[in-house]
XYZ file of C-alpha atoms in Angstrom:
407
model
C 126.815 3.383 151.491
C 129.020 4.455 148.560
C 129.987 8.112 148.956
C 127.880 10.219 146.595
C 127.039 13.905 146.163
C 123.938 15.131 147.981
C 122.089 15.016 144.678
C 122.770 13.146 141.421
C 121.432 13.823 137.955
C 119.941 10.404 137.265
C 119.182 7.313 139.328
C 118.214 4.067 137.594
C 116.673 1.181 139.555
C 116.983 -2.019 137.488
C 116.016 -5.632 137.990
C 119.526 -6.633 137.001
C 122.753 -4.865 136.077
C 125.472 -6.522 133.983
C 128.442 -4.185 134.450
C 130.842 -6.343 132.347
C 133.655 -5.557 134.786
C 134.132 -7.958 136.436
C 132.885 -9.939 133.494
C 130.955 -12.587 135.412
C 129.050 -10.332 137.801
C 125.250 -10.061 137.691
C 123.883 -7.494 140.143
C 120.258 -8.104 141.135
C 118.041 -5.292 142.465
C 120.816 -2.738 142.134
C 120.752 0.911 141.170
C 123.092 3.075 139.122
C 123.752 6.773 139.753
C 124.809 9.238 137.040
C 126.215 12.753 137.335
C 127.553 15.064 134.620
C 127.220 12.293 132.056
C 129.367 9.836 134.017
C 128.627 6.830 136.176
C 129.020 7.737 139.849
C 128.183 4.447 141.564
C 126.469 1.065 141.413
C 124.787 0.300 144.731
C 122.100 -1.946 146.245
C 118.554 -0.683 145.833
C 118.161 -0.263 149.613
C 121.119 2.121 149.747
C 119.947 3.989 146.652
C 116.717 4.887 148.463
C 118.694 7.493 150.395
C 119.996 9.193 147.229
C 118.319 12.330 145.869
C 118.095 12.508 142.073
C 116.796 15.048 139.557
C 115.259 12.192 137.548
C 114.617 8.563 138.395
C 113.923 5.530 136.192
C 112.299 2.528 137.827
C 112.932 -0.515 135.606
C 112.178 -3.649 137.643
C 111.794 -5.964 134.640
C 114.853 -4.729 132.797
C 118.532 -5.570 132.641
C 120.911 -2.607 132.448
C 123.864 -3.095 130.083
C 126.676 -0.997 128.655
C 125.688 0.561 125.339
C 126.641 -1.731 122.467
C 129.603 -0.856 120.232
C 129.190 -1.543 116.510
C 132.867 -1.618 115.576
C 132.474 -1.671 111.791
C 129.910 -0.458 109.319
C 129.032 1.819 106.440
C 126.072 3.731 107.846
C 124.891 5.510 104.704
C 124.579 2.142 102.963
C 121.351 1.673 104.898
C 119.833 3.231 101.754
C 121.160 0.229 99.793
C 119.564 -2.324 102.105
C 118.624 -5.424 100.114
C 120.423 -4.183 96.997
C 122.042 -6.989 94.965
C 121.331 -9.803 97.415
C 122.674 -13.341 96.869
C 125.987 -12.303 95.338
C 129.574 -13.152 96.392
C 131.790 -10.302 97.576
C 133.680 -9.176 94.478
C 130.775 -9.358 91.983
C 128.591 -7.714 94.626
C 131.099 -4.854 94.941
C 132.340 -4.462 91.387
C 129.161 -5.104 89.397
C 126.516 -3.719 91.739
C 127.576 -1.643 94.752
C 130.329 0.477 93.239
C 128.268 1.396 90.127
C 125.278 2.260 92.342
C 127.486 4.423 94.574
C 128.968 6.189 91.557
C 125.454 7.075 90.423
C 123.815 8.015 93.721
C 126.279 8.837 96.522
C 126.656 12.480 97.496
C 126.271 14.623 100.613
C 122.466 14.338 100.733
C 122.562 10.547 100.250
C 125.029 10.223 103.128
C 123.074 12.543 105.437
C 119.804 10.651 104.955
C 121.454 7.226 105.079
C 123.393 7.957 108.265
C 120.321 9.341 110.011
C 118.361 6.208 109.117
C 121.229 4.007 110.350
C 121.529 5.875 113.641
C 117.806 5.460 114.292
C 118.059 1.722 113.667
C 121.159 1.335 115.828
C 119.764 3.294 118.770
C 116.529 1.269 118.661
C 118.550 -1.939 118.971
C 120.923 -0.803 121.711
C 123.982 0.572 119.884
C 125.348 3.773 121.421
C 128.741 3.809 119.643
C 129.551 2.934 116.049
C 132.499 3.031 113.680
C 131.647 4.319 110.232
C 133.763 3.949 107.100
C 132.229 5.800 104.182
C 132.432 8.736 101.816
C 131.652 12.277 103.004
C 132.573 11.576 106.649
C 132.229 15.310 107.277
C 128.501 14.945 106.530
C 128.325 11.913 108.811
C 129.958 14.022 111.543
C 127.186 16.635 111.303
C 124.489 13.970 111.617
C 126.280 12.320 114.531
C 126.532 15.667 116.304
C 122.818 16.335 115.796
C 121.807 12.917 117.171
C 124.117 12.625 120.172
C 125.536 9.171 119.421
C 129.224 8.259 119.760
C 131.170 7.561 116.557
C 134.577 6.727 115.144
C 134.640 8.518 111.793
C 136.795 6.291 109.596
C 137.624 8.237 106.455
C 138.132 6.052 103.373
C 141.409 5.834 101.465
C 141.383 4.356 97.945
C 143.610 4.461 94.889
C 140.735 5.354 92.553
C 138.391 8.359 92.359
C 134.935 8.516 93.926
C 132.427 11.279 94.542
C 134.430 12.356 97.623
C 138.043 12.405 96.384
C 140.242 11.835 93.334
C 143.166 9.835 94.734
C 144.742 8.613 97.964
C 146.405 11.953 98.675
C 143.091 13.803 98.518
C 141.332 11.205 100.680
C 144.062 11.604 103.295
C 144.101 15.396 103.100
C 140.339 15.654 103.554
C 140.346 13.072 106.318
C 143.011 14.837 108.324
C 141.161 18.130 107.889
C 138.114 16.431 109.406
C 140.279 15.240 112.285
C 141.266 18.843 112.977
C 137.619 19.912 112.865
C 136.353 17.387 115.432
C 139.417 16.830 117.620
C 137.764 18.503 120.618
C 134.356 16.851 120.146
C 133.427 14.588 123.068
C 131.538 12.060 120.959
C 133.721 11.731 117.854
C 137.146 10.375 116.997
C 138.740 9.974 113.565
C 140.566 6.999 112.047
C 142.285 6.173 108.763
C 140.236 3.797 106.610
C 142.351 2.283 103.829
C 139.684 0.141 102.216
C 141.658 -3.058 101.619
C 145.042 -4.239 100.320
C 143.456 -4.942 96.924
C 142.184 -1.348 96.551
C 145.112 0.547 98.131
C 148.659 0.195 96.809
C 151.598 -0.739 99.082
C 152.991 2.796 98.674
C 149.761 4.367 99.893
C 149.424 1.834 102.704
C 152.941 2.770 103.786
C 151.936 6.441 103.740
C 148.954 5.652 105.982
C 151.200 3.658 108.326
C 153.632 6.567 108.674
C 150.961 9.194 109.282
C 148.994 6.995 111.680
C 152.116 6.386 113.760
C 153.118 10.051 113.772
C 149.627 11.253 114.736
C 148.661 8.285 116.950
C 145.497 7.720 114.889
C 143.724 4.337 114.582
C 143.573 2.456 111.288
C 140.624 0.296 110.208
C 140.977 -1.934 107.166
C 139.068 -4.788 105.472
C 141.511 -7.688 105.633
C 141.533 -11.411 104.787
C 137.864 -11.149 103.925
C 137.857 -14.118 101.542
C 140.151 -16.950 100.544
C 140.268 -15.521 97.020
C 141.552 -12.181 98.308
C 144.419 -13.909 100.109
C 145.294 -16.059 97.094
C 145.271 -13.033 94.798
C 147.634 -11.168 97.116
C 150.072 -14.077 97.119
C 149.984 -14.232 93.320
C 150.457 -10.471 92.860
C 152.770 -9.574 95.745
C 154.265 -12.861 96.863
C 152.884 -12.491 100.394
C 149.658 -12.864 102.314
C 147.962 -9.523 103.113
C 148.611 -9.679 106.871
C 152.319 -10.251 106.295
C 152.417 -7.314 103.875
C 150.735 -5.012 106.401
C 153.167 -6.118 109.084
C 156.122 -5.393 106.798
C 154.697 -1.924 106.092
C 154.355 -1.169 109.814
C 150.551 -1.195 109.773
C 149.980 -3.832 112.445
C 149.795 -2.640 116.030
C 147.513 -1.693 118.926
C 145.873 1.023 116.783
C 144.954 -1.408 113.969
C 141.384 -2.677 113.539
C 141.348 -5.652 111.141
C 137.858 -6.259 109.786
C 136.516 -9.708 108.755
C 139.653 -11.930 109.024
C 137.996 -15.097 107.761
C 141.127 -16.734 106.374
C 143.846 -17.057 109.034
C 146.665 -19.461 109.827
C 147.981 -20.262 113.296
C 151.132 -18.115 112.760
C 148.933 -15.202 111.650
C 146.810 -15.494 114.780
C 150.025 -15.455 116.828
C 151.172 -12.353 114.919
C 147.926 -10.548 115.715
C 148.377 -11.367 119.392
C 152.021 -10.290 119.341
C 151.330 -6.933 117.678
C 148.213 -6.157 119.727
C 146.087 -5.651 116.604
C 142.316 -5.977 117.002
C 139.889 -8.080 114.963
C 136.368 -6.916 114.108
C 134.117 -9.897 113.435
C 131.102 -9.361 111.126
C 129.432 -12.798 111.115
C 126.160 -12.029 109.331
C 127.825 -10.079 106.518
C 130.407 -12.834 106.058
C 127.650 -15.447 105.905
C 125.488 -13.458 103.491
C 128.367 -12.947 101.047
C 129.711 -16.490 101.620
C 133.047 -14.911 102.498
C 134.037 -17.411 105.178
C 134.097 -17.553 108.959
C 136.439 -15.757 111.322
C 138.121 -18.215 113.777
C 136.916 -16.293 116.820
C 137.487 -19.075 119.338
C 141.134 -19.440 118.295
C 141.699 -15.679 118.307
C 140.280 -15.282 121.809
C 142.305 -18.252 123.061
C 145.444 -16.572 121.708
C 144.637 -13.345 123.551
C 143.540 -11.296 120.536
C 140.859 -8.702 121.268
C 137.780 -9.367 119.118
C 135.003 -6.839 118.564
C 131.706 -7.167 116.709
C 130.419 -5.223 113.729
C 127.365 -5.435 111.531
C 129.062 -4.156 108.362
C 126.681 -2.131 106.193
C 122.966 -2.835 105.859
C 123.538 -3.706 102.204
C 125.514 -6.803 103.212
C 123.660 -7.828 106.369
C 120.649 -6.611 105.989
C 120.272 -4.968 109.395
C 122.326 -3.118 112.014
C 121.182 -5.053 115.080
C 124.071 -6.124 117.327
C 121.863 -8.451 119.382
C 121.344 -10.524 116.255
C 125.068 -10.259 115.541
C 125.891 -11.602 119.022
C 123.651 -14.610 118.520
C 125.059 -15.282 115.050
C 128.621 -15.007 116.350
C 127.933 -17.449 119.186
C 126.181 -20.017 117.007
C 128.709 -19.751 114.191
C 131.620 -20.247 116.612
C 130.015 -23.448 117.921
C 129.361 -24.762 114.427
C 132.820 -23.844 113.137
C 134.744 -25.276 116.088
C 132.531 -28.295 116.692
C 132.496 -27.274 120.342
C 129.139 -26.406 121.917
C 130.918 -24.483 124.684
C 132.617 -22.099 122.230
C 131.795 -18.395 122.592
C 129.217 -18.438 125.406
C 126.682 -15.615 125.650
C 128.663 -13.599 128.196
C 131.704 -13.611 125.913
C 129.608 -12.560 122.922
C 128.254 -9.638 124.950
C 131.779 -8.682 125.967
C 132.787 -8.584 122.294
C 129.855 -6.239 121.572
C 130.770 -3.901 124.445
C 134.253 -3.963 125.984
C 135.782 -5.649 122.945
C 134.475 -2.900 120.686
C 135.552 -0.187 123.111
C 139.097 -1.600 123.219
C 139.279 -1.867 119.433
C 138.295 1.797 119.059
C 140.669 2.919 121.832
C 137.756 3.958 124.060
C 137.952 1.351 126.828
C 138.747 3.998 129.447
C 135.462 5.759 128.587
C 132.871 3.144 127.595
C 132.236 -0.591 127.273
C 131.411 -1.385 130.899
C 129.324 0.113 133.692
C 132.020 1.320 136.071
C 132.262 4.481 138.191
C 134.082 7.183 136.257
C 133.088 5.941 132.809
C 130.685 7.689 130.464
C 127.048 6.796 131.119
C 126.487 5.071 127.775
C 123.984 2.356 128.641
C 120.849 0.542 127.533
C 117.962 -1.066 129.380
C 116.634 -4.301 127.911
C 113.065 -5.339 128.707
C 112.939 -8.961 129.898
C 109.215 -9.001 130.692
C 108.001 -10.320 127.326
C 107.206 -13.937 126.492
C 110.358 -14.235 124.352
C 112.537 -13.940 127.451
C 110.562 -16.126 129.892
C 111.457 -17.815 132.111
C 114.215 -15.429 133.164
C 116.441 -16.883 135.855
C 118.284 -14.758 138.397
C 121.449 -15.345 136.356
C 119.796 -13.799 133.251
C 120.955 -16.755 131.198
C 118.896 -15.808 128.160
C 119.579 -12.074 128.029
C 121.265 -12.196 124.642
C 118.319 -13.413 122.585
C 117.698 -11.091 119.603
C 113.972 -11.018 120.360
C 114.615 -8.696 123.312
C 113.477 -5.108 122.968
C 116.443 -2.821 123.705
C 116.084 0.863 124.349
C 118.620 3.538 125.099
C 118.326 4.985 128.602
C 121.058 7.589 128.378
C 124.154 8.287 126.327
C 126.931 10.333 127.854
C-alpha cells in the first residue's frame, strides 16, 4: 500500500477518478487521500480501507475530477447578464456595456457581482478563475471570504474609468494590489492590458517591461475579430500579434484571449514564444466574433485553456457547457469529427488553464503533492446513463457538479 500517515484529514471513495496525469487514465473504484490541503495518494479502494481519516466521503456514483479552471472572465459582469444581447462586439462594448459601466460600476457593484459569479462557478465545478475587471482589490476581498482560487488581472486602459484615470494609475494601483496579496495562498496578480485597440503601443511597452522585471503574467484580449486585426493593420501597419511580439509582450507569461483570427505563421509564433491561448467559444459565438483554430493550435504545441468570458457575453459561467461548445465547434470548424475529443476538452479546462495561469505545479490534475482542488460529478442521473467503465460521456453539460474540497 502507498505509504501514508497514520491518519489523513480526508478520504474520498469515488466510483471513478480522472486524475488527468497521465491524461488517458481512468481509475475505477479508487480512493483519494488528502492532508493539510494537499493530495497525499490515489489508491485502490481495498487499500484505502486500512487508512484512518478524520472525515470520509463515499461517492460510488460519482467521478472525481480536478477543479475546473476558468482562465478568463469578468466576474462582476454577472450583474449585466443578458444586457444588450444580439449585438456584435464593438457596438456591444461602445454603445451598451461601457456606458452602463460608467453609470453603475463601483466597489459595491463589483462586490455583489463577484459574489454572484463565484456562487455560479462553484456550483458548476470551477475552483479557480481569472478575473479582469475594475476594483480588483474589492474582488480580492470577496475571493478571500469565499475560499476560491483566483488570478486577479488588473485592467490597464488609456482612458479613465471609475477605478483609474490613465494607464499609469491603473498600473500603480495594480502593483499595490500585488504587494497586498503576494503572500496569499489563493491569489496571484497579473497585468491586464485590455486590448491593442484600447492601450497604446507606449503603454503596452511599459507593461512588457514591468511584467518582465517582476515576472508577472499578462492577460490581453487579442485577435478577437477580423475587424480588429484589419484596423490594426490600417493604423499601425502590422497585425496585433506581430506588434506585441515586437514590444516584447509575447512569452510564457502571456495569456492571449480569444484569438479567432490567426494565420499559420502566427500559430507558429505562439508555439515558439510559449504564449498561451484562452479559448472562449460561447462568447465568441454569441458576439459573432469568429472561431479560434483550437485544433491547429494544439497540433502546433500551443497550450490552450478555456474561459467563459463574462456573463454579459455568454450568458453563463459554466465550464462544462464551455467544454461541450469547444468540442463541437472544433469539429464543425475543422470538418473533422475526431477533432478535440472530450478528454482533450477536459484537459483544456483543467491542466491547460493551470498552465496558462502559471499554476500547473499546484493544480490542474489529481497528483500527490498538488493542492486538493477537486470536484465530484454525479453520474447517477438519467442524463448520464448508460455510463460505461470508461466514463465516455462524463463531459455532458447536464451533469451536476459539486465542489468536494478546495485547497
